[in-house]
Amino acid sequence: MPLLAEWLLCHSLVACLLLHSLALSSTTAGLHRASTGCSESCYCSESADGGRVVRCSNMRLAEVPHDLPNDTRRLYLDGNLLTTIPADAFAGLPLLNELDLSHNELTQMEPGAFRGLVPSLRSLDLSSNRLTTLEPEVLGGLRAQANLTHNPWHCDCRLQVAMPRLDLEPASLAGVVCHTSEPKDVGVDTGVPFIMVAADLDLCAGLKRTTDVAMLVTMFGWFAMVISYLVYYVRHNQEDARRHLEYLKSLPSILDRPEDILHIFT
C-alpha cells in the first residue's frame, strides 16, 4: 500500500507540473501577443530585414482578421476558409509588401479589396482558389507580381475587356488558364492560357451581334409605332372629314328657295 500511495503521489505531481507548464506557456504566448500587438488568430515574428511577419496559415479563418498590426510587411492567410475579400480589408496595412491568400475558397473580391496597397504591395498569391474572373475595380491599380494559377477561370467577353486594364506584372497574366469559356462555339480549349485565347479570338463578337440584333429590333419597333400613329392619324382625319361633309349636306341650301335669291340681289 505505501508503494501504491507513493506511486500515485508521484504521478499526481508530474500531472500538476505538466498542467502548470501548459498554463504558463499559454499565458506567456498571450502576453507575447499582447506586448507585440499581434492578432489573436495569428503568430508574429520579425524578419531578417526588420519587417513584421504575420502568419495566420491554416487557422480555419472565415474572414480577414481585423486586429492585424499596422506595421505588417508579410501576411500569410493561406489554407483558410475565406470565401470573399471585402472592401478595405487591408486598408490599415500601409507597409504590406507580400500577401498570401492561396488555398482558400475565394469566389469573390469586392471593389476596393486591396485599397491602400498600391504603393507597397509587390507580391500577391491568389492561387488555388475558386476565382472565375478579374475586375480592374477589385485590384485597384496594383502593380504586384501575382500568382493566379489553379483557379477555374471563365474566359468570356467580360474577362477579355478587363485584362488590358489590369496593371499587374505581365507575367502574372499567364497564370489565367481557361477552365470554361463563352460563347460555347468559339472553340476555346480547356487549359489554354487566356493570353493566347485573347490574341486570336474575339469573345465579344457574339455579344456585339446580339447587341446589333437588339438595336435592329428596337428600331423596327419604333418604326412600327410611327407607322401605326400615322395610319391612326389619317383614319381619324378621314372620319372627321366625312362627318363634316355629312353635316354640310344636311344643311338647307339657299339656292332651293327663290325668295332668298331675290333677297340677295336686292
PDB file of C-alpha atoms in Angstrom:
ATOM      1  CA  MET A   1       0.000   0.000   0.000  1.00  0.00           C
ATOM      2  CA  PRO A   2       2.747   2.570   0.843  1.00  0.00           C
ATOM      3  CA  LEU A   3       4.343   1.885  -2.518  1.00  0.00           C
ATOM      4  CA  LEU A   4       0.998   2.412  -4.291  1.00  0.00           C
ATOM      5  CA  ALA A   5       0.441   5.674  -2.415  1.00  0.00           C
ATOM      6  CA  GLU A   6       3.930   6.898  -3.335  1.00  0.00           C
ATOM      7  CA  TRP A   7       3.332   5.924  -6.980  1.00  0.00           C
ATOM      8  CA  LEU A   8       0.016   7.801  -7.098  1.00  0.00           C
ATOM      9  CA  LEU A   9       1.550  10.837  -5.401  1.00  0.00           C
ATOM     10  CA  CYS A  10       4.444  10.861  -7.849  1.00  0.00           C
ATOM     11  CA  HIS A  11       2.155  10.717 -10.872  1.00  0.00           C
ATOM     12  CA  SER A  12      -0.076  13.422  -9.417  1.00  0.00           C
ATOM     13  CA  LEU A  13       2.934  15.693  -9.025  1.00  0.00           C
ATOM     14  CA  VAL A  14       4.002  15.048 -12.617  1.00  0.00           C
ATOM     15  CA  ALA A  15       0.484  15.811 -13.882  1.00  0.00           C
ATOM     16  CA  CYS A  16       0.366  19.028 -11.885  1.00  0.00           C
ATOM     17  CA  LEU A  17       3.732  20.100 -13.256  1.00  0.00           C
ATOM     18  CA  LEU A  18       2.588  19.427 -16.834  1.00  0.00           C
ATOM     19  CA  LEU A  19      -0.621  21.399 -16.377  1.00  0.00           C
ATOM     20  CA  HIS A  20       1.330  24.261 -14.810  1.00  0.00           C
ATOM     21  CA  SER A  21       3.782  24.228 -17.693  1.00  0.00           C
ATOM     22  CA  LEU A  22       0.987  24.330 -20.279  1.00  0.00           C
ATOM     23  CA  ALA A  23      -0.793  27.148 -18.491  1.00  0.00           C
ATOM     24  CA  LEU A  24       2.453  29.086 -18.196  1.00  0.00           C
ATOM     25  CA  SER A  25       3.289  28.665 -21.882  1.00  0.00           C
ATOM     26  CA  SER A  26      -0.231  29.727 -22.884  1.00  0.00           C
ATOM     27  CA  THR A  27      -0.040  32.774 -20.642  1.00  0.00           C
ATOM     28  CA  THR A  28       3.409  33.609 -21.984  1.00  0.00           C
ATOM     29  CA  ALA A  29       2.161  33.350 -25.583  1.00  0.00           C
ATOM     30  CA  GLY A  30      -0.810  35.542 -24.732  1.00  0.00           C
ATOM     31  CA  LEU A  31       1.423  38.097 -23.041  1.00  0.00           C
ATOM     32  CA  HIS A  32       3.778  37.973 -26.026  1.00  0.00           C
ATOM     33  CA  ARG A  33       0.892  38.683 -28.431  1.00  0.00           C
ATOM     34  CA  ALA A  34      -0.338  41.497 -26.220  1.00  0.00           C
ATOM     35  CA  SER A  35       3.099  43.024 -25.886  1.00  0.00           C
ATOM     36  CA  THR A  36       3.868  42.782 -29.620  1.00  0.00           C
ATOM     37  CA  GLY A  37       0.385  43.787 -30.821  1.00  0.00           C
ATOM     38  CA  CYS A  38      -0.132  40.569 -32.792  1.00  0.00           C
ATOM     39  CA  SER A  39      -3.548  39.341 -33.888  1.00  0.00           C
ATOM     40  CA  GLU A  40      -5.189  36.766 -31.624  1.00  0.00           C
ATOM     41  CA  SER A  41      -5.603  34.393 -34.589  1.00  0.00           C
ATOM     42  CA  CYS A  42      -2.018  34.650 -35.841  1.00  0.00           C
ATOM     43  CA  TYR A  43       1.631  34.361 -34.920  1.00  0.00           C
ATOM     44  CA  CYS A  44       4.048  37.238 -35.351  1.00  0.00           C
ATOM     45  CA  SER A  45       7.783  37.375 -35.823  1.00  0.00           C
ATOM     46  CA  GLU A  46      10.460  39.697 -37.095  1.00  0.00           C
ATOM     47  CA  SER A  47      12.140  39.008 -40.423  1.00  0.00           C
ATOM     48  CA  ALA A  48      15.839  39.438 -41.112  1.00  0.00           C
ATOM     49  CA  ASP A  49      15.216  42.835 -42.673  1.00  0.00           C
ATOM     50  CA  GLY A  50      13.336  44.025 -39.598  1.00  0.00           C
ATOM     51  CA  GLY A  51       9.826  43.776 -41.043  1.00  0.00           C
ATOM     52  CA  ARG A  52       6.873  42.272 -39.173  1.00  0.00           C
ATOM     53  CA  VAL A  53       5.797  38.830 -40.417  1.00  0.00           C
ATOM     54  CA  VAL A  54       2.258  37.735 -39.516  1.00  0.00           C
ATOM     55  CA  ARG A  55       1.338  34.086 -40.083  1.00  0.00           C
ATOM     56  CA  CYS A  56      -2.348  33.144 -40.000  1.00  0.00           C
ATOM     57  CA  SER A  57      -1.983  29.997 -42.099  1.00  0.00           C
ATOM     58  CA  ASN A  58      -4.304  27.003 -41.637  1.00  0.00           C
ATOM     59  CA  MET A  59      -6.305  28.611 -38.830  1.00  0.00           C
ATOM     60  CA  ARG A  60      -9.726  27.896 -40.429  1.00  0.00           C
ATOM     61  CA  LEU A  61     -10.414  31.622 -40.632  1.00  0.00           C
ATOM     62  CA  ALA A  62     -13.648  32.614 -42.408  1.00  0.00           C
ATOM     63  CA  GLU A  63     -12.704  36.298 -42.660  1.00  0.00           C
ATOM     64  CA  VAL A  64      -9.644  38.516 -42.669  1.00  0.00           C
ATOM     65  CA  PRO A  65      -8.676  39.388 -39.063  1.00  0.00           C
ATOM     66  CA  HIS A  66      -9.439  42.960 -38.069  1.00  0.00           C
ATOM     67  CA  ASP A  67      -6.646  43.288 -35.481  1.00  0.00           C
ATOM     68  CA  LEU A  68      -3.602  42.906 -37.722  1.00  0.00           C
ATOM     69  CA  PRO A  69      -0.589  45.034 -36.710  1.00  0.00           C
ATOM     70  CA  ASN A  70      -0.307  48.113 -38.909  1.00  0.00           C
ATOM     71  CA  ASP A  71       3.444  47.567 -39.369  1.00  0.00           C
ATOM     72  CA  THR A  72       2.918  44.160 -41.033  1.00  0.00           C
ATOM     73  CA  ARG A  73       5.131  43.641 -44.058  1.00  0.00           C
ATOM     74  CA  ARG A  74       4.343  39.996 -44.848  1.00  0.00           C
ATOM     75  CA  LEU A  75       0.935  38.467 -44.242  1.00  0.00           C
ATOM     76  CA  TYR A  76       0.148  34.783 -44.739  1.00  0.00           C
ATOM     77  CA  LEU A  77      -3.556  33.886 -44.820  1.00  0.00           C
ATOM     78  CA  ASP A  78      -3.165  30.719 -46.868  1.00  0.00           C
ATOM     79  CA  GLY A  79      -5.011  27.493 -46.114  1.00  0.00           C
ATOM     80  CA  ASN A  80      -8.094  29.079 -44.543  1.00  0.00           C
ATOM     81  CA  LEU A  81     -11.819  29.203 -45.364  1.00  0.00           C
ATOM     82  CA  LEU A  82     -12.031  32.696 -46.851  1.00  0.00           C
ATOM     83  CA  THR A  83     -14.774  32.990 -49.496  1.00  0.00           C
ATOM     84  CA  THR A  84     -14.688  36.739 -50.120  1.00  0.00           C
ATOM     85  CA  ILE A  85     -12.395  39.704 -49.566  1.00  0.00           C
ATOM     86  CA  PRO A  86     -14.428  42.768 -48.561  1.00  0.00           C
ATOM     87  CA  ALA A  87     -13.579  46.345 -49.472  1.00  0.00           C
ATOM     88  CA  ASP A  88     -10.781  47.917 -47.400  1.00  0.00           C
ATOM     89  CA  ALA A  89      -9.820  44.547 -45.899  1.00  0.00           C
ATOM     90  CA  PHE A  90      -6.144  45.613 -45.780  1.00  0.00           C
ATOM     91  CA  ALA A  91      -6.560  49.389 -45.622  1.00  0.00           C
ATOM     92  CA  GLY A  92      -4.727  49.603 -42.278  1.00  0.00           C
ATOM     93  CA  LEU A  93      -1.551  47.944 -43.574  1.00  0.00           C
ATOM     94  CA  PRO A  94       0.379  50.654 -45.451  1.00  0.00           C
ATOM     95  CA  LEU A  95       3.707  48.762 -45.287  1.00  0.00           C
ATOM     96  CA  LEU A  96       2.444  45.409 -46.599  1.00  0.00           C
ATOM     97  CA  ASN A  97       4.594  44.140 -49.481  1.00  0.00           C
ATOM     98  CA  GLU A  98       3.724  40.420 -49.533  1.00  0.00           C
ATOM     99  CA  LEU A  99       0.236  38.903 -49.246  1.00  0.00           C
ATOM    100  CA  ASP A 100      -0.580  35.198 -49.482  1.00  0.00           C
ATOM    101  CA  LEU A 101      -4.254  34.292 -49.968  1.00  0.00           C
ATOM    102  CA  SER A 102      -3.684  30.947 -51.632  1.00  0.00           C
ATOM    103  CA  HIS A 103      -5.560  27.705 -50.886  1.00  0.00           C
ATOM    104  CA  ASN A 104      -8.757  29.366 -49.691  1.00  0.00           C
ATOM    105  CA  GLU A 105     -12.311  29.223 -51.060  1.00  0.00           C
ATOM    106  CA  LEU A 106     -12.316  32.671 -52.651  1.00  0.00           C
ATOM    107  CA  THR A 107     -15.075  33.206 -55.203  1.00  0.00           C
ATOM    108  CA  GLN A 108     -15.428  36.979 -54.929  1.00  0.00           C
ATOM    109  CA  MET A 109     -13.331  40.033 -54.191  1.00  0.00           C
ATOM    110  CA  GLU A 110     -15.221  43.265 -53.718  1.00  0.00           C
ATOM    111  CA  PRO A 111     -14.173  46.513 -55.447  1.00  0.00           C
ATOM    112  CA  GLY A 112     -11.598  48.219 -53.244  1.00  0.00           C
ATOM    113  CA  ALA A 113     -10.500  44.937 -51.607  1.00  0.00           C
ATOM    114  CA  PHE A 114      -6.842  45.953 -51.945  1.00  0.00           C
ATOM    115  CA  ARG A 115      -7.332  49.674 -51.452  1.00  0.00           C
ATOM    116  CA  GLY A 116      -4.296  51.299 -49.860  1.00  0.00           C
ATOM    117  CA  LEU A 117      -1.810  48.635 -51.009  1.00  0.00           C
ATOM    118  CA  VAL A 118      -0.881  50.072 -54.415  1.00  0.00           C
ATOM    119  CA  PRO A 119       2.314  51.840 -53.266  1.00  0.00           C
ATOM    120  CA  SER A 120       3.681  48.949 -51.181  1.00  0.00           C
ATOM    121  CA  LEU A 121       2.442  45.529 -52.337  1.00  0.00           C
ATOM    122  CA  ARG A 122       4.914  43.632 -54.509  1.00  0.00           C
ATOM    123  CA  SER A 123       3.713  40.018 -54.252  1.00  0.00           C
ATOM    124  CA  LEU A 124       0.133  38.703 -54.276  1.00  0.00           C
ATOM    125  CA  ASP A 125      -0.707  34.986 -54.210  1.00  0.00           C
ATOM    126  CA  LEU A 126      -4.288  34.130 -55.234  1.00  0.00           C
ATOM    127  CA  SER A 127      -3.575  30.620 -56.440  1.00  0.00           C
ATOM    128  CA  SER A 128      -5.738  27.579 -55.685  1.00  0.00           C
ATOM    129  CA  ASN A 129      -8.993  29.403 -55.068  1.00  0.00           C
ATOM    130  CA  ARG A 130     -12.338  29.466 -56.913  1.00  0.00           C
ATOM    131  CA  LEU A 131     -11.970  32.732 -58.806  1.00  0.00           C
ATOM    132  CA  THR A 132     -13.583  32.860 -62.252  1.00  0.00           C
ATOM    133  CA  THR A 133     -12.970  36.462 -63.359  1.00  0.00           C
ATOM    134  CA  LEU A 134     -10.917  39.567 -62.600  1.00  0.00           C
ATOM    135  CA  GLU A 135     -12.209  43.107 -62.288  1.00  0.00           C
ATOM    136  CA  PRO A 136      -9.953  46.189 -62.534  1.00  0.00           C
ATOM    137  CA  GLU A 137     -12.016  47.828 -59.779  1.00  0.00           C
ATOM    138  CA  VAL A 138     -11.063  44.980 -57.428  1.00  0.00           C
ATOM    139  CA  LEU A 139      -7.307  45.177 -57.921  1.00  0.00           C
ATOM    140  CA  GLY A 140      -7.385  48.976 -57.877  1.00  0.00           C
ATOM    141  CA  GLY A 141      -4.226  49.554 -59.926  1.00  0.00           C
ATOM    142  CA  LEU A 142      -1.988  47.007 -58.172  1.00  0.00           C
ATOM    143  CA  ARG A 143       1.336  46.533 -59.924  1.00  0.00           C
ATOM    144  CA  ALA A 144       2.301  43.446 -57.944  1.00  0.00           C
ATOM    145  CA  GLN A 145       3.629  40.144 -59.208  1.00  0.00           C
ATOM    146  CA  ALA A 146       0.581  37.904 -58.811  1.00  0.00           C
ATOM    147  CA  ASN A 147       0.161  34.141 -58.763  1.00  0.00           C
ATOM    148  CA  LEU A 148      -3.214  33.444 -60.409  1.00  0.00           C
ATOM    149  CA  THR A 149      -2.785  29.745 -61.179  1.00  0.00           C
ATOM    150  CA  HIS A 150      -5.180  26.905 -60.279  1.00  0.00           C
ATOM    151  CA  ASN A 151      -8.408  28.898 -60.432  1.00  0.00           C
ATOM    152  CA  PRO A 152     -11.441  27.930 -62.580  1.00  0.00           C
ATOM    153  CA  TRP A 153     -11.186  30.988 -64.829  1.00  0.00           C
ATOM    154  CA  HIS A 154     -14.169  31.631 -67.093  1.00  0.00           C
ATOM    155  CA  CYS A 155     -12.890  33.043 -70.376  1.00  0.00           C
ATOM    156  CA  ASP A 156     -15.551  35.349 -71.816  1.00  0.00           C
ATOM    157  CA  CYS A 157     -16.063  38.866 -73.137  1.00  0.00           C
ATOM    158  CA  ARG A 158     -16.075  40.292 -69.619  1.00  0.00           C
ATOM    159  CA  LEU A 159     -12.616  38.914 -68.863  1.00  0.00           C
ATOM    160  CA  GLN A 160     -11.282  39.924 -72.285  1.00  0.00           C
ATOM    161  CA  VAL A 161     -12.355  43.526 -71.712  1.00  0.00           C
ATOM    162  CA  ALA A 162     -10.927  43.582 -68.171  1.00  0.00           C
ATOM    163  CA  MET A 163      -7.489  42.081 -68.835  1.00  0.00           C
ATOM    164  CA  PRO A 164      -5.924  45.033 -70.730  1.00  0.00           C
ATOM    165  CA  ARG A 165      -6.956  47.343 -67.873  1.00  0.00           C
ATOM    166  CA  LEU A 166      -5.056  45.352 -65.226  1.00  0.00           C
ATOM    167  CA  ASP A 167      -1.777  46.833 -64.043  1.00  0.00           C
ATOM    168  CA  LEU A 168      -0.323  43.558 -62.751  1.00  0.00           C
ATOM    169  CA  GLU A 169       3.074  42.349 -63.866  1.00  0.00           C
ATOM    170  CA  PRO A 170       2.620  40.985 -67.416  1.00  0.00           C
ATOM    171  CA  ALA A 171       3.999  37.570 -66.438  1.00  0.00           C
ATOM    172  CA  SER A 172       1.205  37.230 -63.869  1.00  0.00           C
ATOM    173  CA  LEU A 173      -1.470  37.075 -66.550  1.00  0.00           C
ATOM    174  CA  ALA A 174      -0.008  33.834 -67.916  1.00  0.00           C
ATOM    175  CA  GLY A 175      -1.496  32.140 -64.840  1.00  0.00           C
ATOM    176  CA  VAL A 176      -5.041  32.798 -66.059  1.00  0.00           C
ATOM    177  CA  VAL A 177      -5.825  29.480 -67.735  1.00  0.00           C
ATOM    178  CA  CYS A 178      -9.281  28.888 -69.232  1.00  0.00           C
ATOM    179  CA  HIS A 179     -11.425  26.374 -67.352  1.00  0.00           C
ATOM    180  CA  THR A 180     -14.692  27.279 -69.092  1.00  0.00           C
ATOM    181  CA  SER A 181     -15.496  29.701 -71.900  1.00  0.00           C
ATOM    182  CA  GLU A 182     -18.335  31.620 -73.510  1.00  0.00           C
ATOM    183  CA  PRO A 183     -19.655  31.609 -76.172  1.00  0.00           C
ATOM    184  CA  LYS A 184     -19.519  27.831 -76.402  1.00  0.00           C
ATOM    185  CA  ASP A 185     -18.988  27.687 -80.160  1.00  0.00           C
ATOM    186  CA  VAL A 186     -15.788  29.758 -80.160  1.00  0.00           C
ATOM    187  CA  GLY A 187     -13.638  26.673 -79.697  1.00  0.00           C
ATOM    188  CA  VAL A 188     -11.564  27.646 -76.641  1.00  0.00           C
ATOM    189  CA  ASP A 189      -9.687  24.601 -75.348  1.00  0.00           C
ATOM    190  CA  THR A 190      -9.622  23.910 -71.619  1.00  0.00           C
ATOM    191  CA  GLY A 191      -6.184  24.503 -70.119  1.00  0.00           C
ATOM    192  CA  VAL A 192      -5.153  27.190 -72.593  1.00  0.00           C
ATOM    193  CA  PRO A 193      -3.678  30.424 -71.160  1.00  0.00           C
ATOM    194  CA  PHE A 194      -6.127  33.250 -71.667  1.00  0.00           C
ATOM    195  CA  ILE A 195      -3.443  35.497 -73.175  1.00  0.00           C
ATOM    196  CA  MET A 196      -3.214  33.126 -76.158  1.00  0.00           C
ATOM    197  CA  VAL A 197      -7.008  32.991 -76.496  1.00  0.00           C
ATOM    198  CA  ALA A 198      -7.420  36.764 -76.332  1.00  0.00           C
ATOM    199  CA  ALA A 199      -4.786  37.261 -79.012  1.00  0.00           C
ATOM    200  CA  ASP A 200      -6.559  35.038 -81.557  1.00  0.00           C
ATOM    201  CA  LEU A 201     -10.291  35.269 -80.759  1.00  0.00           C
ATOM    202  CA  ASP A 202     -12.852  37.987 -80.192  1.00  0.00           C
ATOM    203  CA  LEU A 203     -15.035  36.673 -77.373  1.00  0.00           C
ATOM    204  CA  CYS A 204     -17.190  39.795 -77.601  1.00  0.00           C
ATOM    205  CA  ALA A 205     -18.234  39.153 -81.211  1.00  0.00           C
ATOM    206  CA  GLY A 206     -21.351  37.224 -80.189  1.00  0.00           C
ATOM    207  CA  LEU A 207     -22.311  39.920 -77.731  1.00  0.00           C
ATOM    208  CA  LYS A 208     -21.845  42.553 -80.408  1.00  0.00           C
ATOM    209  CA  ARG A 209     -24.081  40.598 -82.781  1.00  0.00           C
ATOM    210  CA  THR A 210     -26.673  40.242 -80.039  1.00  0.00           C
ATOM    211  CA  THR A 211     -26.463  43.973 -79.393  1.00  0.00           C
ATOM    212  CA  ASP A 212     -26.839  44.737 -83.110  1.00  0.00           C
ATOM    213  CA  VAL A 213     -29.888  42.490 -83.361  1.00  0.00           C
ATOM    214  CA  ALA A 214     -31.401  44.100 -80.284  1.00  0.00           C
ATOM    215  CA  MET A 215     -30.785  47.528 -81.802  1.00  0.00           C
ATOM    216  CA  LEU A 216     -32.449  46.491 -85.071  1.00  0.00           C
ATOM    217  CA  VAL A 217     -35.439  45.092 -83.187  1.00  0.00           C
ATOM    218  CA  THR A 218     -35.710  48.324 -81.218  1.00  0.00           C
ATOM    219  CA  MET A 219     -35.506  50.445 -84.363  1.00  0.00           C
ATOM    220  CA  PHE A 220     -38.121  48.266 -86.068  1.00  0.00           C
ATOM    221  CA  GLY A 221     -40.352  48.680 -83.036  1.00  0.00           C
ATOM    222  CA  TRP A 222     -40.062  52.464 -83.172  1.00  0.00           C
ATOM    223  CA  PHE A 223     -40.699  52.430 -86.920  1.00  0.00           C
ATOM    224  CA  ALA A 224     -43.839  50.305 -86.435  1.00  0.00           C
ATOM    225  CA  MET A 225     -45.043  52.695 -83.745  1.00  0.00           C
ATOM    226  CA  VAL A 226     -44.590  55.696 -86.071  1.00  0.00           C
ATOM    227  CA  ILE A 227     -46.426  53.943 -88.932  1.00  0.00           C
ATOM    228  CA  SER A 228     -49.270  52.970 -86.609  1.00  0.00           C
ATOM    229  CA  TYR A 229     -49.586  56.555 -85.428  1.00  0.00           C
ATOM    230  CA  LEU A 230     -49.667  57.888 -89.000  1.00  0.00           C
ATOM    231  CA  VAL A 231     -52.334  55.362 -90.017  1.00  0.00           C
ATOM    232  CA  TYR A 232     -54.410  56.280 -86.982  1.00  0.00           C
ATOM    233  CA  TYR A 233     -53.930  59.984 -87.671  1.00  0.00           C
ATOM    234  CA  VAL A 234     -55.032  59.641 -91.333  1.00  0.00           C
ATOM    235  CA  ARG A 235     -58.027  57.480 -90.460  1.00  0.00           C
ATOM    236  CA  HIS A 236     -59.062  59.834 -87.701  1.00  0.00           C
ATOM    237  CA  ASN A 237     -58.873  62.845 -90.064  1.00  0.00           C
ATOM    238  CA  GLN A 238     -60.815  60.965 -92.736  1.00  0.00           C
ATOM    239  CA  GLU A 239     -63.574  60.221 -90.242  1.00  0.00           C
ATOM    240  CA  ASP A 240     -63.696  63.862 -89.189  1.00  0.00           C
ATOM    241  CA  ALA A 241     -63.849  64.986 -92.856  1.00  0.00           C
ATOM    242  CA  ARG A 242     -66.663  62.525 -93.583  1.00  0.00           C
ATOM    243  CA  ARG A 243     -68.674  63.726 -90.618  1.00  0.00           C
ATOM    244  CA  HIS A 244     -68.120  67.364 -91.582  1.00  0.00           C
ATOM    245  CA  LEU A 245     -69.244  66.669 -95.162  1.00  0.00           C
ATOM    246  CA  GLU A 246     -72.385  64.925 -93.972  1.00  0.00           C
ATOM    247  CA  TYR A 247     -73.126  67.876 -91.733  1.00  0.00           C
ATOM    248  CA  LEU A 248     -72.807  70.296 -94.654  1.00  0.00           C
ATOM    249  CA  LYS A 249     -75.075  68.155 -96.780  1.00  0.00           C
ATOM    250  CA  SER A 250     -77.714  68.169 -94.059  1.00  0.00           C
ATOM    251  CA  LEU A 251     -77.941  71.979 -94.083  1.00  0.00           C
ATOM    252  CA  PRO A 252     -80.736  73.532 -96.311  1.00  0.00           C
ATOM    253  CA  SER A 253     -79.288  75.149 -99.413  1.00  0.00           C
ATOM    254  CA  ILE A 254     -80.227  78.807-100.085  1.00  0.00           C
ATOM    255  CA  LEU A 255     -80.485  78.010-103.790  1.00  0.00           C
ATOM    256  CA  ASP A 256     -83.533  75.880-103.070  1.00  0.00           C
ATOM    257  CA  ARG A 257     -85.655  78.948-102.091  1.00  0.00           C
ATOM    258  CA  PRO A 258     -86.309  81.669-104.817  1.00  0.00           C
ATOM    259  CA  GLU A 259     -87.198  84.369-102.313  1.00  0.00           C
ATOM    260  CA  ASP A 260     -83.737  84.043-100.801  1.00  0.00           C
ATOM    261  CA  ILE A 261     -82.167  84.560-104.228  1.00  0.00           C
ATOM    262  CA  LEU A 262     -84.215  87.767-104.769  1.00  0.00           C
ATOM    263  CA  HIS A 263     -83.199  88.956-101.312  1.00  0.00           C
ATOM    264  CA  ILE A 264     -79.544  88.519-102.150  1.00  0.00           C
ATOM    265  CA  PHE A 265     -79.801  90.716-105.323  1.00  0.00           C
ATOM    266  CA  THR A 266     -81.877  93.414-103.596  1.00  0.00           C
TER     267      THR A 266
END
